[in-house]
mmCIF file of C-alpha atoms in Angstrom:
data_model
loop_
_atom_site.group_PDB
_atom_site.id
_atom_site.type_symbol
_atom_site.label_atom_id
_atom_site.label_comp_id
_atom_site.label_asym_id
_atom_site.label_seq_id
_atom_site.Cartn_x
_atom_site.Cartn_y
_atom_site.Cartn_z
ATOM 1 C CA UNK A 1 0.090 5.549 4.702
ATOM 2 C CA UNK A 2 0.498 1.828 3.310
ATOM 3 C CA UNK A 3 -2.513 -0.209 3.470
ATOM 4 C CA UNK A 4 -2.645 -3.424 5.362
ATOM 5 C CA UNK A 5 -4.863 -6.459 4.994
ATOM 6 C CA UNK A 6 -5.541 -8.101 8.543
ATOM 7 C CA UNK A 7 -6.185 -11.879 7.915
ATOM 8 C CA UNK A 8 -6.637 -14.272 11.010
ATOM 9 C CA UNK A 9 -9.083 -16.710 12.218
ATOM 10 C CA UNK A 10 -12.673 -15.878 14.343
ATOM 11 C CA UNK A 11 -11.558 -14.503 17.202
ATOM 12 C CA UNK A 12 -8.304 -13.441 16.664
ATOM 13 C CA UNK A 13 -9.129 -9.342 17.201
ATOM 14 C CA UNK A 14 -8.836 -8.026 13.383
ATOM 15 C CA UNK A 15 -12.170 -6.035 13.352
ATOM 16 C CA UNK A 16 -11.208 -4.863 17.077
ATOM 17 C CA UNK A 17 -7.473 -3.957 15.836
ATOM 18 C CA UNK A 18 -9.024 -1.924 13.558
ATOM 19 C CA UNK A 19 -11.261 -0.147 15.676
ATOM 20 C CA UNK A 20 -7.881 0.761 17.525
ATOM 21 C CA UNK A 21 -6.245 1.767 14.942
ATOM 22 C CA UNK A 22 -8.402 4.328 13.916
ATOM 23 C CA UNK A 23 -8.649 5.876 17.307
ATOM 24 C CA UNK A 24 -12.255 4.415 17.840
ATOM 25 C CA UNK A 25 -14.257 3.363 20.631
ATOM 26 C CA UNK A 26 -13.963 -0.944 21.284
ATOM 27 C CA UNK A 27 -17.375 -2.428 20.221
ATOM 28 C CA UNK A 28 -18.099 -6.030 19.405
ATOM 29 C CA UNK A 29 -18.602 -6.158 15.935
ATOM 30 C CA UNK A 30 -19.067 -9.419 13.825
ATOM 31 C CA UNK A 31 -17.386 -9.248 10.592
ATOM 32 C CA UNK A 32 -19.627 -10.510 7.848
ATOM 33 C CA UNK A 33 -17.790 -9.321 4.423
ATOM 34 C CA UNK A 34 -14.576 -7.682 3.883
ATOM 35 C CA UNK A 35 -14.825 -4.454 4.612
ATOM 36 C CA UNK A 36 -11.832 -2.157 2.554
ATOM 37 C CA UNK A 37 -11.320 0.728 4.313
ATOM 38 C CA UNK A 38 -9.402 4.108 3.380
ATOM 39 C CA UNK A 39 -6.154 2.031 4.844
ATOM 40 C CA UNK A 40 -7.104 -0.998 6.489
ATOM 41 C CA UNK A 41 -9.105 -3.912 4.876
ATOM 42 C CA UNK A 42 -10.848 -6.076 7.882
ATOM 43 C CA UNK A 43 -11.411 -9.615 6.659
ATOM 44 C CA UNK A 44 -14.085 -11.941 7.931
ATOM 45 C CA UNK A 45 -11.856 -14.639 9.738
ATOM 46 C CA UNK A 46 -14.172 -17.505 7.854
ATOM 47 C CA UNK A 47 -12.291 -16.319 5.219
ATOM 48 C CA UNK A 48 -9.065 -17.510 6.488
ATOM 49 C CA UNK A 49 -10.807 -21.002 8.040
ATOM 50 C CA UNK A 50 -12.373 -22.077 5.046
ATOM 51 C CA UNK A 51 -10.585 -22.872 1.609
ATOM 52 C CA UNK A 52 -13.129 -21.961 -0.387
ATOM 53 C CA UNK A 53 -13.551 -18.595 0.384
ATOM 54 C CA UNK A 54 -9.828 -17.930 1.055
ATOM 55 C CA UNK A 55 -9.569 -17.152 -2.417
ATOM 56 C CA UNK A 56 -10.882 -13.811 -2.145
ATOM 57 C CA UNK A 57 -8.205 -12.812 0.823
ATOM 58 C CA UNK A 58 -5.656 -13.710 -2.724
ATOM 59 C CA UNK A 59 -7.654 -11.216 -4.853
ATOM 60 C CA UNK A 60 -8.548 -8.465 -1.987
ATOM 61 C CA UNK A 61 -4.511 -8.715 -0.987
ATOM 62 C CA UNK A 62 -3.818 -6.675 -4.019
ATOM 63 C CA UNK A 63 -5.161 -4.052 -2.809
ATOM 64 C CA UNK A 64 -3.196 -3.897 0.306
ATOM 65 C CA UNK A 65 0.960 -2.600 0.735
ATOM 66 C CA UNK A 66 0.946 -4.984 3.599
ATOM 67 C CA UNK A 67 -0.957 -8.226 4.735
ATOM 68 C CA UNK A 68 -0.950 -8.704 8.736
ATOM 69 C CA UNK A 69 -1.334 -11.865 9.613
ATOM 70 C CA UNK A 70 -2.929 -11.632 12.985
ATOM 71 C CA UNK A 71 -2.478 -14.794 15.540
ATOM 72 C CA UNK A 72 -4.358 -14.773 19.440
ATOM 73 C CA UNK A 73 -2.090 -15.043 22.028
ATOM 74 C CA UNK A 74 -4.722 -17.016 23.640
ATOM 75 C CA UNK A 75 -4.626 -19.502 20.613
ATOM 76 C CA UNK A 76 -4.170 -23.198 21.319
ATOM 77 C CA UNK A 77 -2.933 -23.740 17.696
ATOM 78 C CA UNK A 78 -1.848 -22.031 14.511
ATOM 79 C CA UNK A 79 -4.105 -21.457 11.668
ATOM 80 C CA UNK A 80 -1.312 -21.306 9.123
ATOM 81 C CA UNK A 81 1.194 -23.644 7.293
ATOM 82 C CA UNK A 82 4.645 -23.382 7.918
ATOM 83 C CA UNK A 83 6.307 -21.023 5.020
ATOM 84 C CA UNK A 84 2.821 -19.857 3.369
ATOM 85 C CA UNK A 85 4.228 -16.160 3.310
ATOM 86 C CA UNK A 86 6.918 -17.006 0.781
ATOM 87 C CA UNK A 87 3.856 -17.515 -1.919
ATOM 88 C CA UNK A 88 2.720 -13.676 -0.815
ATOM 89 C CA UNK A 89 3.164 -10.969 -3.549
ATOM 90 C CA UNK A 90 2.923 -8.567 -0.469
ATOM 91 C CA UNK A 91 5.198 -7.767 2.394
ATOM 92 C CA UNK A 92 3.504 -10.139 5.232
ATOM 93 C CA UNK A 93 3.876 -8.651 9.005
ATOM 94 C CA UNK A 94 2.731 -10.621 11.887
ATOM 95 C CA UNK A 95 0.463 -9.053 14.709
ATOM 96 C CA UNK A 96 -0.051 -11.032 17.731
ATOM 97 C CA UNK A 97 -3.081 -9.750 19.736
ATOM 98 C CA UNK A 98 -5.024 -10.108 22.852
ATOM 99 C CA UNK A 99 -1.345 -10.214 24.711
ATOM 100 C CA UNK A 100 -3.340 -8.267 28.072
ATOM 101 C CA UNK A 101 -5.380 -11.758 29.100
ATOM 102 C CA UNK A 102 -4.170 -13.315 31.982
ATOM 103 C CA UNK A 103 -3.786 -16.645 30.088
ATOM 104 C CA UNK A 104 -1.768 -14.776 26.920
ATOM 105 C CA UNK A 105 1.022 -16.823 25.645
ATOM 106 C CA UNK A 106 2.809 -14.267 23.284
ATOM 107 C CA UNK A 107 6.225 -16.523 22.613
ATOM 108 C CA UNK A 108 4.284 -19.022 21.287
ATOM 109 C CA UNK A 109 1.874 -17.389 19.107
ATOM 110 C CA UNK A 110 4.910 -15.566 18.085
ATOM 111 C CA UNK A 111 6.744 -18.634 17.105
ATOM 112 C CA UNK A 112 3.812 -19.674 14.916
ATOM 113 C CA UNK A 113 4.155 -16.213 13.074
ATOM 114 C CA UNK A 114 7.754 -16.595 12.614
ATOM 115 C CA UNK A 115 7.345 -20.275 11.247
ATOM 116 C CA UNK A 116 4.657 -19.171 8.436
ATOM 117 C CA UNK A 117 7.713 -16.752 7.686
ATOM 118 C CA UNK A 118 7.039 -13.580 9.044
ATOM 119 C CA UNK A 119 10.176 -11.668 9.623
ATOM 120 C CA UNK A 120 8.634 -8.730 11.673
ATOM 121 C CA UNK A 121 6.376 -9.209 14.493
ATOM 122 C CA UNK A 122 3.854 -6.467 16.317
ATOM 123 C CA UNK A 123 2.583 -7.282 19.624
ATOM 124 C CA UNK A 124 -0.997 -5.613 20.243
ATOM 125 C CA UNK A 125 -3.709 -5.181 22.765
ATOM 126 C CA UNK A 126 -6.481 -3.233 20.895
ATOM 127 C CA UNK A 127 -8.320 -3.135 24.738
ATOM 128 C CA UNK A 128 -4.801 -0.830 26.584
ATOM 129 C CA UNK A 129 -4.128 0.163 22.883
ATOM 130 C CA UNK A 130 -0.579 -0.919 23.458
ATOM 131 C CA UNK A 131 1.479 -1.466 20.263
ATOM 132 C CA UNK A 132 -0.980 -0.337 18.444
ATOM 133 C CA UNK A 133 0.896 2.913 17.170
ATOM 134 C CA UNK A 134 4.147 0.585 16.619
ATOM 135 C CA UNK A 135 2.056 -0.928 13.624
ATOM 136 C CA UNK A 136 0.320 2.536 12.386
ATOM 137 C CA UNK A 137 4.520 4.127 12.497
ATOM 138 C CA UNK A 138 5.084 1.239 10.993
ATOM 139 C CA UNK A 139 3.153 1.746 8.025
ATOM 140 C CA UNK A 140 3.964 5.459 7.921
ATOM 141 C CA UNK A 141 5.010 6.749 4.682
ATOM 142 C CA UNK A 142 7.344 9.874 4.329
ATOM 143 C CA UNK A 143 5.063 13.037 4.598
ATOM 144 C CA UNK A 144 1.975 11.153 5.905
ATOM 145 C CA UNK A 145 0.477 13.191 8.750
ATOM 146 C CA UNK A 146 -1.543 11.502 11.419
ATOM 147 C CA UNK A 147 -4.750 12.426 12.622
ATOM 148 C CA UNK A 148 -3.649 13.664 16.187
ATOM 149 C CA UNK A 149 -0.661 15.791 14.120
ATOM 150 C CA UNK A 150 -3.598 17.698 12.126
ATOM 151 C CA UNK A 151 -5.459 18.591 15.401
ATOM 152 C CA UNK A 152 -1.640 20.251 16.606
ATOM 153 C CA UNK A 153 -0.971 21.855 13.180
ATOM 154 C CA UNK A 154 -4.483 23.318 13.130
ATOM 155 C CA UNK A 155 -3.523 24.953 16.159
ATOM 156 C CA UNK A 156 -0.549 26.474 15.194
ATOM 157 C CA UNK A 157 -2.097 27.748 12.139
ATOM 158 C CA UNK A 158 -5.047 29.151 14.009
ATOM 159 C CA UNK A 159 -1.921 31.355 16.420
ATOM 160 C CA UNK A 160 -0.052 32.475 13.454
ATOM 161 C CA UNK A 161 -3.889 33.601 11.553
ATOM 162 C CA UNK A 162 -4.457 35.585 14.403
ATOM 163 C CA UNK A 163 -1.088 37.631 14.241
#
């Protein structure tokens, strides 16, 4: 499976995105440091607010396939500059989350993702857990079996044992 880098502001659902995508229970969980998992890397979203320390989402992004740049629907403005993915040396996906609150505005958060360049655009709630498998088949490699594909080919292997 590719790795992918979720970058964002406070707020904008990475460390709950990855709770999702790892099948997980949602818990509140302040991000203090980036935390590089087996495939995801959850970034502090200081990291993306402050200049300073946005260096280290340059150095940690090569050790991602894929950097999601994740934008609120419930966002009243865009943390990004127009065109900043064409300075990427990574494939740059946008994810725009929190589209199951009742004052979501998913066009326009969308918009925002397509005008720092993102080409291909994922549209998540981590809370229903919708479109949260379009992102993990997205970064599906050839032969990669997922965890819920192990529990059925356990099974089958457990039948044929037994014959």
């Amino acid at each position: 499976m590719k790795k992918i880098m979720l970058v964002g502001r406070s707020g904008a659902g990475k460390t709950t995105l990855t709770q999702a995508m790892k099948g997980r229970r949602i818990t509140y969980h302040k991000t203090q440091y980036i935390n590089n998992y087996d495939v995801i890397i959850d970034t502090p979203g200081e990291y993306a607010e402050n200049k300073t320390l946005a260096r280290a989402l340059v150095l940690y992004s090569y050790e991602a396939d894929v950097v999601g740049l994740l934008m609120s629907a419930i966002e009243d403005y865009s943390l990004y500059s127009p065109h900043i993915v064409s300075m990427a040396t990574r494939e740059v996906i946008g994810i725009v989350t929190q589209i199951d609150q009742p004052d979501a505005r998913p066009d326009l958060a969308a918009m925002w993702l397509e005008l720092t360049g993102c080409k291909k655009i994922f549209y998540v709630s981590s809370v229903t857990g919708e479109g949260v498998g379009d992102i993990l088949d997205y970064l599906r490699e050839e032969g990669d079996v997922m965890p819920w594909e192990r529990e059925e080919k356990t099974d089958e292997t457990s039948v044929d044992a037994g014959r």
